[in-house]
PDB file of C-alpha atoms in Angstrom:
ATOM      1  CA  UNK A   1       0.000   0.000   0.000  1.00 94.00           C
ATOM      2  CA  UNK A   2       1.084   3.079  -0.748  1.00 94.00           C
ATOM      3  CA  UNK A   3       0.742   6.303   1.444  1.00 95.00           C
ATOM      4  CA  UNK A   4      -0.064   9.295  -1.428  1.00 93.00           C
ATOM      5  CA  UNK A   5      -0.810  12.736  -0.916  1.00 89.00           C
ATOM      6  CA  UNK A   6       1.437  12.907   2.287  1.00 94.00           C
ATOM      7  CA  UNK A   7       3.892  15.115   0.509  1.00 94.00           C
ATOM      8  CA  UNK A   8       7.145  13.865   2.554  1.00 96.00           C
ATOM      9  CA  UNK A   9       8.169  12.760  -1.340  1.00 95.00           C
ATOM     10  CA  UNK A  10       8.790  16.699  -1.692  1.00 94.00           C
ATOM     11  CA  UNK A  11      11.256  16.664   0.973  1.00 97.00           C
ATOM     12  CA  UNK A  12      14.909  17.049   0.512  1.00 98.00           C
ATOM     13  CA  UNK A  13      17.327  16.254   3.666  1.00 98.00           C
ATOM     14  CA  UNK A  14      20.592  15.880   4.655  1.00 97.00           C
ATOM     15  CA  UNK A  15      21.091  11.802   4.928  1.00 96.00           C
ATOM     16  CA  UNK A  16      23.062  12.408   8.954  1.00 96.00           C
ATOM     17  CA  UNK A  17      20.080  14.529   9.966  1.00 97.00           C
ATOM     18  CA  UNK A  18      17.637  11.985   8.506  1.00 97.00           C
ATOM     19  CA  UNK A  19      18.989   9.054   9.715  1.00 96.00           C
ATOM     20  CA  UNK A  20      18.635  10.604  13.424  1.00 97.00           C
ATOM     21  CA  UNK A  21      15.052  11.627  12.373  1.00 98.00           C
ATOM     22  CA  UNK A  22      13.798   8.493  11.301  1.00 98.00           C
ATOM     23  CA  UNK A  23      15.497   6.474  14.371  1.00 97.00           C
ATOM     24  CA  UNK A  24      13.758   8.811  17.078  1.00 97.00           C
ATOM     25  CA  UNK A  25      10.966   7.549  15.212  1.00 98.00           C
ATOM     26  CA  UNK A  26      11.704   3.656  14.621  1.00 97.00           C
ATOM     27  CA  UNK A  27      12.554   3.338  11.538  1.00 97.00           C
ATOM     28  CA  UNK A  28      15.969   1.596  11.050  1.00 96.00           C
ATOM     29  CA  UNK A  29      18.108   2.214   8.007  1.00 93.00           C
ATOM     30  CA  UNK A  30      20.581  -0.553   9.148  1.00 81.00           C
ATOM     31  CA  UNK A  31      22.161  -2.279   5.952  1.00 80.00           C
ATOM     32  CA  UNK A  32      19.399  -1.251   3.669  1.00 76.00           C
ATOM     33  CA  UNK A  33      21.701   0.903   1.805  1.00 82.00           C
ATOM     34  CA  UNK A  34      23.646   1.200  -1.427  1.00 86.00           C
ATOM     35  CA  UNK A  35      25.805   4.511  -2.968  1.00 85.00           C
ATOM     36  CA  UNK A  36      22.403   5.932  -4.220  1.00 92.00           C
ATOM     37  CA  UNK A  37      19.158   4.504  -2.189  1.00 95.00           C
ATOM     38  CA  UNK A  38      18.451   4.409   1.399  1.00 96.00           C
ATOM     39  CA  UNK A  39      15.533   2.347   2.769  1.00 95.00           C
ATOM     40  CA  UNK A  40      14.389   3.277   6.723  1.00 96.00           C
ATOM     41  CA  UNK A  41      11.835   0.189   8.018  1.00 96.00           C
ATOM     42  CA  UNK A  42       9.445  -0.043  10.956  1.00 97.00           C
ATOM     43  CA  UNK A  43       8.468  -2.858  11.889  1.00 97.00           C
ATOM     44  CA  UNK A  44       4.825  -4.022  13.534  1.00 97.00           C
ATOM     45  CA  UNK A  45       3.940  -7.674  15.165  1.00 97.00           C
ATOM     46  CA  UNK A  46      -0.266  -7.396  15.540  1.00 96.00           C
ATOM     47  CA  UNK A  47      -2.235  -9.698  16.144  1.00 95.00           C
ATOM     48  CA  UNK A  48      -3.111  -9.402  12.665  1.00 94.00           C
ATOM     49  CA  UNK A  49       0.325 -10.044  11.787  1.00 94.00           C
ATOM     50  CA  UNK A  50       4.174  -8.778  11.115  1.00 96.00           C
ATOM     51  CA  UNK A  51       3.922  -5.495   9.161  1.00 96.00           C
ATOM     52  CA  UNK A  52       6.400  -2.769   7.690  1.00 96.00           C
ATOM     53  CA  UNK A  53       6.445   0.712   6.879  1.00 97.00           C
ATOM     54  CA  UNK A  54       8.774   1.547   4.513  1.00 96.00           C
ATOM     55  CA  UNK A  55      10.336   4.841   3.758  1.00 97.00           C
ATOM     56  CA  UNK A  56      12.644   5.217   0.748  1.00 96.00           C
ATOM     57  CA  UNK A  57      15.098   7.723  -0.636  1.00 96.00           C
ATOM     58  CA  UNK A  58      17.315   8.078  -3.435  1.00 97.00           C
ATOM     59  CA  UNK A  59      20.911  10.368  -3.558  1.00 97.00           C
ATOM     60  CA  UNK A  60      20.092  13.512  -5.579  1.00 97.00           C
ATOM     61  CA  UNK A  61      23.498  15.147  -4.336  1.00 96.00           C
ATOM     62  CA  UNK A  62      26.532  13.472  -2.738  1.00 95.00           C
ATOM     63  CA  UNK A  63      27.530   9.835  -1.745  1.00 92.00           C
ATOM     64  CA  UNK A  64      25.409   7.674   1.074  1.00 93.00           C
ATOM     65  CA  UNK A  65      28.423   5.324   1.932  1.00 90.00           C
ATOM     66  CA  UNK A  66      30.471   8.654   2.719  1.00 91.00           C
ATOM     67  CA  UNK A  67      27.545  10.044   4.653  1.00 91.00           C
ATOM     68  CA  UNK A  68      27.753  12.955   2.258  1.00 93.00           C
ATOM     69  CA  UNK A  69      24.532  13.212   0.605  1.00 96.00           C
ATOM     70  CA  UNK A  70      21.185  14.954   0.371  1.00 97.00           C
ATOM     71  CA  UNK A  71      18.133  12.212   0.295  1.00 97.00           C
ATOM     72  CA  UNK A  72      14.778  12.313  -1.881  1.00 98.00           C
ATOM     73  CA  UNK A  73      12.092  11.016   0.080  1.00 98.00           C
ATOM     74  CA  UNK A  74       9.912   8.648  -1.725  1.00 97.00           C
ATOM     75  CA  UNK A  75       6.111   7.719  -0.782  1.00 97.00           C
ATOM     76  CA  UNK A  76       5.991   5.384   1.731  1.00 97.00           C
ATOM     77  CA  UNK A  77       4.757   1.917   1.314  1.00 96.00           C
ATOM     78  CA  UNK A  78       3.290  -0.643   3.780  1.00 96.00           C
ATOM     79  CA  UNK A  79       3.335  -4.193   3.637  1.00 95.00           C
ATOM     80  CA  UNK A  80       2.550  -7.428   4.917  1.00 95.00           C
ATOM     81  CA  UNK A  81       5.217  -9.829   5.686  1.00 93.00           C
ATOM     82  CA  UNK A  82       4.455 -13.809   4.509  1.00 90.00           C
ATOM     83  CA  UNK A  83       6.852 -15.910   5.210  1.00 88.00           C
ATOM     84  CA  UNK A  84       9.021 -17.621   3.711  1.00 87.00           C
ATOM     85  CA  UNK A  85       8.395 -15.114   0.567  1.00 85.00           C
ATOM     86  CA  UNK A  86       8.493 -11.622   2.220  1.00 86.00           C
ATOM     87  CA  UNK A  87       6.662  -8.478   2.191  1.00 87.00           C
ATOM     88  CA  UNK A  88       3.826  -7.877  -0.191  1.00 85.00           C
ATOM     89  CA  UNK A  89       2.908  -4.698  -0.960  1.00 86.00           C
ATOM     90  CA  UNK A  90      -0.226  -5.430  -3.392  1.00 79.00           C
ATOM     91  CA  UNK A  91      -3.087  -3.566  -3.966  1.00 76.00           C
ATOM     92  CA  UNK A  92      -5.476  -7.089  -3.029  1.00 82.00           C
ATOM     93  CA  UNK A  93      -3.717  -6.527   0.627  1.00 86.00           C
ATOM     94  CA  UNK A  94      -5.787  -5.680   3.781  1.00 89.00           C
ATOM     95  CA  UNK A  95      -3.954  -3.742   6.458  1.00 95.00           C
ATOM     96  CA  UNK A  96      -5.880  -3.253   9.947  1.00 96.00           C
ATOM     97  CA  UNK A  97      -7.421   0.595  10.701  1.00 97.00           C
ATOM     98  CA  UNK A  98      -5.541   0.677  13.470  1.00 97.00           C
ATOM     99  CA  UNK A  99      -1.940  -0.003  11.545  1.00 97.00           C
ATOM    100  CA  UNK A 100      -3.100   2.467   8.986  1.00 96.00           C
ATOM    101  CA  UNK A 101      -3.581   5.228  11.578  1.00 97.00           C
ATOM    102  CA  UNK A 102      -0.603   4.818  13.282  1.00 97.00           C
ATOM    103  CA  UNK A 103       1.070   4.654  10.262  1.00 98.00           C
ATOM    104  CA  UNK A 104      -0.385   7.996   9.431  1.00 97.00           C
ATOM    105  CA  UNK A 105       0.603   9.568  12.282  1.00 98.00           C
ATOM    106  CA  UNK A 106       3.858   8.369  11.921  1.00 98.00           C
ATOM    107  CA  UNK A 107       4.361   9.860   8.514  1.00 98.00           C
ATOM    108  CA  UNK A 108       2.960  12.625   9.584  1.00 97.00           C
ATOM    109  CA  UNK A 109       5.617  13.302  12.293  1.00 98.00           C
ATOM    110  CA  UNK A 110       8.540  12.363  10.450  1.00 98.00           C
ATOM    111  CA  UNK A 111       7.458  14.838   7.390  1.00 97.00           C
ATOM    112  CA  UNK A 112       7.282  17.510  10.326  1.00 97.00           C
ATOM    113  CA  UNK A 113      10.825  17.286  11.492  1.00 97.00           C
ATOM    114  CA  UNK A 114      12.133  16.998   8.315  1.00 97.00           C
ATOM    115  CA  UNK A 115      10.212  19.974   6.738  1.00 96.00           C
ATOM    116  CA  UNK A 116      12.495  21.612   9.762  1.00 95.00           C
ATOM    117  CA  UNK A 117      15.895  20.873   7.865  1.00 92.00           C
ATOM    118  CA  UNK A 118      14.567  20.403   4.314  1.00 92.00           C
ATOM    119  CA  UNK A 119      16.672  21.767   1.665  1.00 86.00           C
TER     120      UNK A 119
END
């Protein structure tokens, strides 16, 4: 599922300050990284199931493995995790209210402190 009209895909931010950002907030970049694309995961066990919120960025200035670069913010996407086969992010999925408003909120606060130190 993807989370449109949220307008954190307008944002532009330094990939040190974002990193802090989106761990105050949960969502881990760990090795989800290469010289271009950054990917920041939360992750949610529910009784419904295991869930993730994705947030992705690309490099539109600089180099991520030197942390010298200024992130793109994509739309976020959330997904249901099956396993063995991974996270689905299909339009046939059906994530809980609950999930979705959290997820909202989430968003919602990232894009805030972000907008702070947006280029």
């Amino acid at each position: 599922m993807r989370f449109e009209a949220t307008e954190i895909e307008n944002l532009k931010v330094d990939l040190n300050r974002l990193d802090e950002i989106m761990e105050s907030h949960g969502l881990v970049r760990a090795g989800q990284w290469d010289y271009e694309r950054v990917t920041y995961d939360r992750k949610f066990e529910i009784r419904e199931g295991i869930f993730y919120l994705r947030i992705q960025g690309h490099a539109v200035e600089g180099d991520i493995g030197k942390h010298d670069a200024i992130i793109q913010l994509m739309t976020p996407l959330l997904g249901k995790h099956y396993y063995p086969h991974g996270v689905e992010y299909g339009e046939g999925e059906e994530f809980p209210k609950h999930l979705l408003t959290s997820c909202e909120k989430l968003i919602t606060d990232v894009k805030k402190e972000a907008t702070e130190f947006a280029w």
